Amino acid sequence: MQGLTAIAVGLVLGMGALGTAIGFGLLGGKFLEGAARQPEMVPMLQVKMFIVAGLLDAVTMIGVGMALFFTFANPFLAPVTGG
């Protein structure tokens, strides 16, 4: 694996984790604001919160998959090595 690919993989994983953490923080804060404003809407808000949380995790897993692809089956390495 090339050094720049390792840096790119680290950035993909790190930024993915950072984005997910920020997303979960915003999501939880808005959920609590909505629950405090209208307590009768908590079940509906909770369902929507879990759907969005699943989508946030899916985006992170796509980033992890891409990082693993670049780590083990690097498509950029063949032109450099002539293979």
PDB file of N, CA and C in Angstrom:
ATOM      1  N   MET A   1       0.856  -1.176   0.000  1.00  0.00           N
ATOM      2  CA  MET A   1       0.000   0.000   0.000  1.00  0.00           C
ATOM      3  C   MET A   1       0.897   1.231   0.000  1.00  0.00           C
ATOM      4  N   GLN A   2       0.517   2.201  -0.821  1.00  0.00           N
ATOM      5  CA  GLN A   2       1.285   3.429  -0.891  1.00  0.00           C
ATOM      6  C   GLN A   2       1.013   4.295   0.334  1.00  0.00           C
ATOM      7  N   GLY A   3       1.960   5.162   0.619  1.00  0.00           N
ATOM      8  CA  GLY A   3       1.821   6.030   1.784  1.00  0.00           C
ATOM      9  C   GLY A   3       0.669   7.006   1.671  1.00  0.00           C
ATOM     10  N   LEU A   4       0.472   7.571   0.490  1.00  0.00           N
ATOM     11  CA  LEU A   4      -0.621   8.521   0.320  1.00  0.00           C
ATOM     12  C   LEU A   4      -1.984   7.847   0.403  1.00  0.00           C
ATOM     13  N   THR A   5      -2.038   6.593  -0.015  1.00  0.00           N
ATOM     14  CA  THR A   5      -3.288   5.853   0.125  1.00  0.00           C
ATOM     15  C   THR A   5      -3.604   5.626   1.594  1.00  0.00           C
ATOM     16  N   ALA A   6      -2.596   5.339   2.390  1.00  0.00           N
ATOM     17  CA  ALA A   6      -2.801   5.161   3.824  1.00  0.00           C
ATOM     18  C   ALA A   6      -3.298   6.450   4.466  1.00  0.00           C
ATOM     19  N   ILE A   7      -2.758   7.572   4.035  1.00  0.00           N
ATOM     20  CA  ILE A   7      -3.224   8.864   4.559  1.00  0.00           C
ATOM     21  C   ILE A   7      -4.667   9.103   4.149  1.00  0.00           C
ATOM     22  N   ALA A   8      -4.999   8.788   2.896  1.00  0.00           N
ATOM     23  CA  ALA A   8      -6.370   8.977   2.416  1.00  0.00           C
ATOM     24  C   ALA A   8      -7.350   8.092   3.181  1.00  0.00           C
ATOM     25  N   VAL A   9      -6.963   6.843   3.440  1.00  0.00           N
ATOM     26  CA  VAL A   9      -7.817   5.935   4.201  1.00  0.00           C
ATOM     27  C   VAL A   9      -8.028   6.476   5.613  1.00  0.00           C
ATOM     28  N   GLY A  10      -6.972   6.962   6.236  1.00  0.00           N
ATOM     29  CA  GLY A  10      -7.099   7.550   7.566  1.00  0.00           C
ATOM     30  C   GLY A  10      -8.017   8.759   7.584  1.00  0.00           C
ATOM     31  N   LEU A  11      -7.912   9.587   6.559  1.00  0.00           N
ATOM     32  CA  LEU A  11      -8.792  10.760   6.470  1.00  0.00           C
ATOM     33  C   LEU A  11     -10.251  10.351   6.243  1.00  0.00           C
ATOM     34  N   VAL A  12     -10.477   9.358   5.403  1.00  0.00           N
ATOM     35  CA  VAL A  12     -11.849   8.898   5.156  1.00  0.00           C
ATOM     36  C   VAL A  12     -12.472   8.375   6.443  1.00  0.00           C
ATOM     37  N   LEU A  13     -11.723   7.558   7.168  1.00  0.00           N
ATOM     38  CA  LEU A  13     -12.250   7.002   8.414  1.00  0.00           C
ATOM     39  C   LEU A  13     -12.437   8.076   9.480  1.00  0.00           C
ATOM     40  N   GLY A  14     -11.457   8.954   9.604  1.00  0.00           N
ATOM     41  CA  GLY A  14     -11.539   9.997  10.624  1.00  0.00           C
ATOM     42  C   GLY A  14     -12.643  10.999  10.368  1.00  0.00           C
ATOM     43  N   MET A  15     -12.729  11.463   9.121  1.00  0.00           N
ATOM     44  CA  MET A  15     -13.774  12.434   8.794  1.00  0.00           C
ATOM     45  C   MET A  15     -15.162  11.798   8.837  1.00  0.00           C
ATOM     46  N   GLY A  16     -15.241  10.517   8.474  1.00  0.00           N
ATOM     47  CA  GLY A  16     -16.525   9.816   8.590  1.00  0.00           C
ATOM     48  C   GLY A  16     -16.985   9.716  10.032  1.00  0.00           C
ATOM     49  N   ALA A  17     -16.058   9.403  10.918  1.00  0.00           N
ATOM     50  CA  ALA A  17     -16.395   9.318  12.342  1.00  0.00           C
ATOM     51  C   ALA A  17     -16.760  10.692  12.896  1.00  0.00           C
ATOM     52  N   LEU A  18     -16.024  11.716  12.477  1.00  0.00           N
ATOM     53  CA  LEU A  18     -16.323  13.067  12.946  1.00  0.00           C
ATOM     54  C   LEU A  18     -17.698  13.533  12.462  1.00  0.00           C
ATOM     55  N   GLY A  19     -17.987  13.287  11.193  1.00  0.00           N
ATOM     56  CA  GLY A  19     -19.288  13.678  10.649  1.00  0.00           C
ATOM     57  C   GLY A  19     -20.438  12.954  11.325  1.00  0.00           C
ATOM     58  N   THR A  20     -20.250  11.668  11.597  1.00  0.00           N
ATOM     59  CA  THR A  20     -21.291  10.901  12.274  1.00  0.00           C
ATOM     60  C   THR A  20     -21.497  11.403  13.694  1.00  0.00           C
ATOM     61  N   ALA A  21     -20.422  11.712  14.388  1.00  0.00           N
ATOM     62  CA  ALA A  21     -20.544  12.218  15.757  1.00  0.00           C
ATOM     63  C   ALA A  21     -21.278  13.556  15.786  1.00  0.00           C
ATOM     64  N   ILE A  22     -20.942  14.435  14.851  1.00  0.00           N
ATOM     65  CA  ILE A  22     -21.639  15.724  14.779  1.00  0.00           C
ATOM     66  C   ILE A  22     -23.110  15.510  14.436  1.00  0.00           C
ATOM     67  N   GLY A  23     -23.377  14.607  13.490  1.00  0.00           N
ATOM     68  CA  GLY A  23     -24.759  14.315  13.103  1.00  0.00           C
ATOM     69  C   GLY A  23     -25.579  13.760  14.251  1.00  0.00           C
ATOM     70  N   PHE A  24     -25.004  12.827  15.012  1.00  0.00           N
ATOM     71  CA  PHE A  24     -25.728  12.271  16.150  1.00  0.00           C
ATOM     72  C   PHE A  24     -25.954  13.325  17.233  1.00  0.00           C
ATOM     73  N   GLY A  25     -24.988  14.208  17.426  1.00  0.00           N
ATOM     74  CA  GLY A  25     -25.163  15.277  18.404  1.00  0.00           C
ATOM     75  C   GLY A  25     -26.292  16.215  18.019  1.00  0.00           C
ATOM     76  N   LEU A  26     -26.327  16.631  16.763  1.00  0.00           N
ATOM     77  CA  LEU A  26     -27.405  17.500  16.290  1.00  0.00           C
ATOM     78  C   LEU A  26     -28.751  16.786  16.340  1.00  0.00           C
ATOM     79  N   LEU A  27     -28.757  15.521  15.932  1.00  0.00           N
ATOM     80  CA  LEU A  27     -29.994  14.747  15.924  1.00  0.00           C
ATOM     81  C   LEU A  27     -30.563  14.595  17.337  1.00  0.00           C
ATOM     82  N   GLY A  28     -29.712  14.239  18.283  1.00  0.00           N
ATOM     83  CA  GLY A  28     -30.174  14.096  19.668  1.00  0.00           C
ATOM     84  C   GLY A  28     -30.648  15.404  20.261  1.00  0.00           C
ATOM     85  N   GLY A  29     -29.942  16.495  19.974  1.00  0.00           N
ATOM     86  CA  GLY A  29     -30.348  17.802  20.487  1.00  0.00           C
ATOM     87  C   GLY A  29     -31.690  18.237  19.940  1.00  0.00           C
ATOM     88  N   LYS A  30     -31.895  18.054  18.647  1.00  0.00           N
ATOM     89  CA  LYS A  30     -33.176  18.440  18.043  1.00  0.00           C
ATOM     90  C   LYS A  30     -34.309  17.546  18.535  1.00  0.00           C
ATOM     91  N   PHE A  31     -34.009  16.275  18.770  1.00  0.00           N
ATOM     92  CA  PHE A  31     -35.025  15.372  19.320  1.00  0.00           C
ATOM     93  C   PHE A  31     -35.449  15.835  20.708  1.00  0.00           C
ATOM     94  N   LEU A  32     -34.480  16.177  21.536  1.00  0.00           N
ATOM     95  CA  LEU A  32     -34.822  16.634  22.888  1.00  0.00           C
ATOM     96  C   LEU A  32     -35.567  17.965  22.863  1.00  0.00           C
ATOM     97  N   GLU A  33     -35.198  18.860  21.947  1.00  0.00           N
ATOM     98  CA  GLU A  33     -35.934  20.125  21.810  1.00  0.00           C
ATOM     99  C   GLU A  33     -37.386  19.866  21.411  1.00  0.00           C
ATOM    100  N   GLY A  34     -37.582  18.984  20.439  1.00  0.00           N
ATOM    101  CA  GLY A  34     -38.938  18.673  19.999  1.00  0.00           C
ATOM    102  C   GLY A  34     -39.744  17.980  21.079  1.00  0.00           C
ATOM    103  N   ALA A  35     -39.106  17.085  21.838  1.00  0.00           N
ATOM    104  CA  ALA A  35     -39.800  16.381  22.916  1.00  0.00           C
ATOM    105  C   ALA A  35     -40.166  17.326  24.049  1.00  0.00           C
ATOM    106  N   ALA A  36     -39.323  18.314  24.302  1.00  0.00           N
ATOM    107  CA  ALA A  36     -39.631  19.269  25.365  1.00  0.00           C
ATOM    108  C   ALA A  36     -40.741  20.223  24.932  1.00  0.00           C
ATOM    109  N   ARG A  37     -40.761  20.545  23.639  1.00  0.00           N
ATOM    110  CA  ARG A  37     -41.771  21.480  23.136  1.00  0.00           C
ATOM    111  C   ARG A  37     -43.145  20.813  23.036  1.00  0.00           C
ATOM    112  N   GLN A  38     -43.180  19.568  22.534  1.00  0.00           N
ATOM    113  CA  GLN A  38     -44.448  18.847  22.375  1.00  0.00           C
ATOM    114  C   GLN A  38     -44.272  17.408  22.862  1.00  0.00           C
ATOM    115  N   PRO A  39     -44.491  17.165  24.144  1.00  0.00           N
ATOM    116  CA  PRO A  39     -44.279  15.822  24.695  1.00  0.00           C
ATOM    117  C   PRO A  39     -45.173  14.747  24.067  1.00  0.00           C
ATOM    118  N   GLU A  40     -46.330  15.129  23.548  1.00  0.00           N
ATOM    119  CA  GLU A  40     -47.222  14.133  22.956  1.00  0.00           C
ATOM    120  C   GLU A  40     -46.702  13.602  21.614  1.00  0.00           C
ATOM    121  N   MET A  41     -45.717  14.266  21.032  1.00  0.00           N
ATOM    122  CA  MET A  41     -45.155  13.859  19.746  1.00  0.00           C
ATOM    123  C   MET A  41     -43.920  12.959  19.889  1.00  0.00           C
ATOM    124  N   VAL A  42     -43.566  12.607  21.113  1.00  0.00           N
ATOM    125  CA  VAL A  42     -42.332  11.840  21.342  1.00  0.00           C
ATOM    126  C   VAL A  42     -42.296  10.521  20.570  1.00  0.00           C
ATOM    127  N   PRO A  43     -43.370   9.712  20.544  1.00  0.00           N
ATOM    128  CA  PRO A  43     -43.258   8.450  19.789  1.00  0.00           C
ATOM    129  C   PRO A  43     -42.971   8.656  18.296  1.00  0.00           C
ATOM    130  N   MET A  44     -43.630   9.626  17.677  1.00  0.00           N
ATOM    131  CA  MET A  44     -43.401   9.872  16.259  1.00  0.00           C
ATOM    132  C   MET A  44     -41.993  10.423  16.024  1.00  0.00           C
ATOM    133  N   LEU A  45     -41.556  11.320  16.883  1.00  0.00           N
ATOM    134  CA  LEU A  45     -40.209  11.873  16.751  1.00  0.00           C
ATOM    135  C   LEU A  45     -39.145  10.802  16.958  1.00  0.00           C
ATOM    136  N   GLN A  46     -39.422   9.886  17.880  1.00  0.00           N
ATOM    137  CA  GLN A  46     -38.443   8.837  18.163  1.00  0.00           C
ATOM    138  C   GLN A  46     -38.269   7.909  16.960  1.00  0.00           C
ATOM    139  N   VAL A  47     -39.364   7.577  16.292  1.00  0.00           N
ATOM    140  CA  VAL A  47     -39.271   6.731  15.100  1.00  0.00           C
ATOM    141  C   VAL A  47     -38.441   7.433  14.026  1.00  0.00           C
ATOM    142  N   LYS A  48     -38.724   8.705  13.797  1.00  0.00           N
ATOM    143  CA  LYS A  48     -37.968   9.448  12.786  1.00  0.00           C
ATOM    144  C   LYS A  48     -36.501   9.587  13.179  1.00  0.00           C
ATOM    145  N   MET A  49     -36.253   9.744  14.481  1.00  0.00           N
ATOM    146  CA  MET A  49     -34.875   9.858  14.939  1.00  0.00           C
ATOM    147  C   MET A  49     -34.100   8.567  14.655  1.00  0.00           C
ATOM    148  N   PHE A  50     -34.729   7.405  14.889  1.00  0.00           N
ATOM    149  CA  PHE A  50     -34.044   6.135  14.640  1.00  0.00           C
ATOM    150  C   PHE A  50     -33.813   5.904  13.149  1.00  0.00           C
ATOM    151  N   ILE A  51     -34.732   6.356  12.308  1.00  0.00           N
ATOM    152  CA  ILE A  51     -34.532   6.226  10.862  1.00  0.00           C
ATOM    153  C   ILE A  51     -33.337   7.053  10.418  1.00  0.00           C
ATOM    154  N   VAL A  52     -33.271   8.291  10.873  1.00  0.00           N
ATOM    155  CA  VAL A  52     -32.145   9.156  10.496  1.00  0.00           C
ATOM    156  C   VAL A  52     -30.839   8.629  11.093  1.00  0.00           C
ATOM    157  N   ALA A  53     -30.889   8.084  12.309  1.00  0.00           N
ATOM    158  CA  ALA A  53     -29.681   7.504  12.910  1.00  0.00           C
ATOM    159  C   ALA A  53     -29.175   6.326  12.083  1.00  0.00           C
ATOM    160  N   GLY A  54     -30.081   5.522  11.556  1.00  0.00           N
ATOM    161  CA  GLY A  54     -29.680   4.423  10.687  1.00  0.00           C
ATOM    162  C   GLY A  54     -29.034   4.917   9.406  1.00  0.00           C
ATOM    163  N   LEU A  55     -29.565   6.008   8.850  1.00  0.00           N
ATOM    164  CA  LEU A  55     -28.971   6.579   7.643  1.00  0.00           C
ATOM    165  C   LEU A  55     -27.586   7.156   7.930  1.00  0.00           C
ATOM    166  N   LEU A  56     -27.420   7.764   9.098  1.00  0.00           N
ATOM    167  CA  LEU A  56     -26.096   8.279   9.472  1.00  0.00           C
ATOM    168  C   LEU A  56     -25.082   7.143   9.570  1.00  0.00           C
ATOM    169  N   ASP A  57     -25.499   6.036  10.161  1.00  0.00           N
ATOM    170  CA  ASP A  57     -24.594   4.883  10.265  1.00  0.00           C
ATOM    171  C   ASP A  57     -24.302   4.284   8.896  1.00  0.00           C
ATOM    172  N   ALA A  58     -25.294   4.310   8.011  1.00  0.00           N
ATOM    173  CA  ALA A  58     -25.086   3.749   6.670  1.00  0.00           C
ATOM    174  C   ALA A  58     -24.029   4.543   5.914  1.00  0.00           C
ATOM    175  N   VAL A  59     -24.060   5.857   6.036  1.00  0.00           N
ATOM    176  CA  VAL A  59     -23.064   6.685   5.350  1.00  0.00           C
ATOM    177  C   VAL A  59     -21.667   6.369   5.874  1.00  0.00           C
ATOM    178  N   THR A  60     -21.549   6.178   7.169  1.00  0.00           N
ATOM    179  CA  THR A  60     -20.256   5.836   7.755  1.00  0.00           C
ATOM    180  C   THR A  60     -19.779   4.468   7.280  1.00  0.00           C
ATOM    181  N   MET A  61     -20.687   3.504   7.200  1.00  0.00           N
ATOM    182  CA  MET A  61     -20.306   2.166   6.741  1.00  0.00           C
ATOM    183  C   MET A  61     -19.879   2.178   5.272  1.00  0.00           C
ATOM    184  N   ILE A  62     -20.480   3.040   4.457  1.00  0.00           N
ATOM    185  CA  ILE A  62     -20.042   3.174   3.070  1.00  0.00           C
ATOM    186  C   ILE A  62     -18.604   3.695   3.034  1.00  0.00           C
ATOM    187  N   GLY A  63     -18.292   4.661   3.896  1.00  0.00           N
ATOM    188  CA  GLY A  63     -16.923   5.173   3.981  1.00  0.00           C
ATOM    189  C   GLY A  63     -15.945   4.104   4.437  1.00  0.00           C
ATOM    190  N   VAL A  64     -16.344   3.277   5.388  1.00  0.00           N
ATOM    191  CA  VAL A  64     -15.481   2.190   5.855  1.00  0.00           C
ATOM    192  C   VAL A  64     -15.248   1.186   4.729  1.00  0.00           C
ATOM    193  N   GLY A  65     -16.301   0.883   3.973  1.00  0.00           N
ATOM    194  CA  GLY A  65     -16.155  -0.034   2.847  1.00  0.00           C
ATOM    195  C   GLY A  65     -15.200   0.498   1.789  1.00  0.00           C
ATOM    196  N   MET A  66     -15.310   1.777   1.491  1.00  0.00           N
ATOM    197  CA  MET A  66     -14.397   2.385   0.519  1.00  0.00           C
ATOM    198  C   MET A  66     -12.965   2.371   1.038  1.00  0.00           C
ATOM    199  N   ALA A  67     -12.798   2.645   2.330  1.00  0.00           N
ATOM    200  CA  ALA A  67     -11.455   2.637   2.911  1.00  0.00           C
ATOM    201  C   ALA A  67     -10.847   1.239   2.853  1.00  0.00           C
ATOM    202  N   LEU A  68     -11.641   0.224   3.132  1.00  0.00           N
ATOM    203  CA  LEU A  68     -11.132  -1.144   3.039  1.00  0.00           C
ATOM    204  C   LEU A  68     -10.796  -1.512   1.601  1.00  0.00           C
ATOM    205  N   PHE A  69     -11.602  -1.036   0.654  1.00  0.00           N
ATOM    206  CA  PHE A  69     -11.315  -1.287  -0.756  1.00  0.00           C
ATOM    207  C   PHE A  69      -9.981  -0.673  -1.145  1.00  0.00           C
ATOM    208  N   PHE A  70      -9.750   0.570  -0.741  1.00  0.00           N
ATOM    209  CA  PHE A  70      -8.489   1.223  -1.079  1.00  0.00           C
ATOM    210  C   PHE A  70      -7.308   0.594  -0.351  1.00  0.00           C
ATOM    211  N   THR A  71      -7.557   0.005   0.804  1.00  0.00           N
ATOM    212  CA  THR A  71      -6.477  -0.630   1.549  1.00  0.00           C
ATOM    213  C   THR A  71      -6.053  -1.955   0.925  1.00  0.00           C
ATOM    214  N   PHE A  72      -7.017  -2.793   0.566  1.00  0.00           N
ATOM    215  CA  PHE A  72      -6.684  -4.159   0.139  1.00  0.00           C
ATOM    216  C   PHE A  72      -6.711  -4.365  -1.368  1.00  0.00           C
ATOM    217  N   ALA A  73      -7.458  -3.580  -2.113  1.00  0.00           N
ATOM    218  CA  ALA A  73      -7.538  -3.739  -3.569  1.00  0.00           C
ATOM    219  C   ALA A  73      -7.361  -2.373  -4.206  1.00  0.00           C
ATOM    220  N   ASN A  74      -6.226  -1.786  -3.999  1.00  0.00           N
ATOM    221  CA  ASN A  74      -5.984  -0.412  -4.413  1.00  0.00           C
ATOM    222  C   ASN A  74      -5.992  -0.295  -5.945  1.00  0.00           C
ATOM    223  N   PRO A  75      -6.987   0.405  -6.501  1.00  0.00           N
ATOM    224  CA  PRO A  75      -7.025   0.541  -7.960  1.00  0.00           C
ATOM    225  C   PRO A  75      -5.989   1.527  -8.492  1.00  0.00           C
ATOM    226  N   PHE A  76      -5.416   2.335  -7.630  1.00  0.00           N
ATOM    227  CA  PHE A  76      -4.437   3.332  -8.057  1.00  0.00           C
ATOM    228  C   PHE A  76      -3.012   2.788  -8.082  1.00  0.00           C
ATOM    229  N   LEU A  77      -2.829   1.594  -7.547  1.00  0.00           N
ATOM    230  CA  LEU A  77      -1.488   1.030  -7.456  1.00  0.00           C
ATOM    231  C   LEU A  77      -1.031   0.404  -8.770  1.00  0.00           C
ATOM    232  N   ALA A  78      -1.934  -0.134  -9.565  1.00  0.00           N
ATOM    233  CA  ALA A  78      -1.569  -0.796 -10.823  1.00  0.00           C
ATOM    234  C   ALA A  78      -0.888   0.150 -11.814  1.00  0.00           C
ATOM    235  N   PRO A  79      -1.401   1.372 -12.042  1.00  0.00           N
ATOM    236  CA  PRO A  79      -0.703   2.257 -12.982  1.00  0.00           C
ATOM    237  C   PRO A  79       0.697   2.653 -12.514  1.00  0.00           C
ATOM    238  N   VAL A  80       0.896   2.709 -11.210  1.00  0.00           N
ATOM    239  CA  VAL A  80       2.199   3.116 -10.676  1.00  0.00           C
ATOM    240  C   VAL A  80       3.219   1.991 -10.841  1.00  0.00           C
ATOM    241  N   THR A  81       2.790   0.755 -10.568  1.00  0.00           N
ATOM    242  CA  THR A  81       3.715  -0.380 -10.628  1.00  0.00           C
ATOM    243  C   THR A  81       3.810  -0.985 -12.023  1.00  0.00           C
ATOM    244  N   GLY A  82       2.927  -0.560 -12.929  1.00  0.00           N
ATOM    245  CA  GLY A  82       2.966  -1.065 -14.291  1.00  0.00           C
ATOM    246  C   GLY A  82       2.249  -2.382 -14.468  1.00  0.00           C
ATOM    247  N   GLY A  83       1.413  -2.754 -13.466  1.00  0.00           N
ATOM    248  CA  GLY A  83       0.746  -4.051 -13.548  1.00  0.00           C
ATOM    249  C   GLY A  83      -0.605  -4.031 -14.070  1.00  0.00           C
TER     250      GLY A  83
END
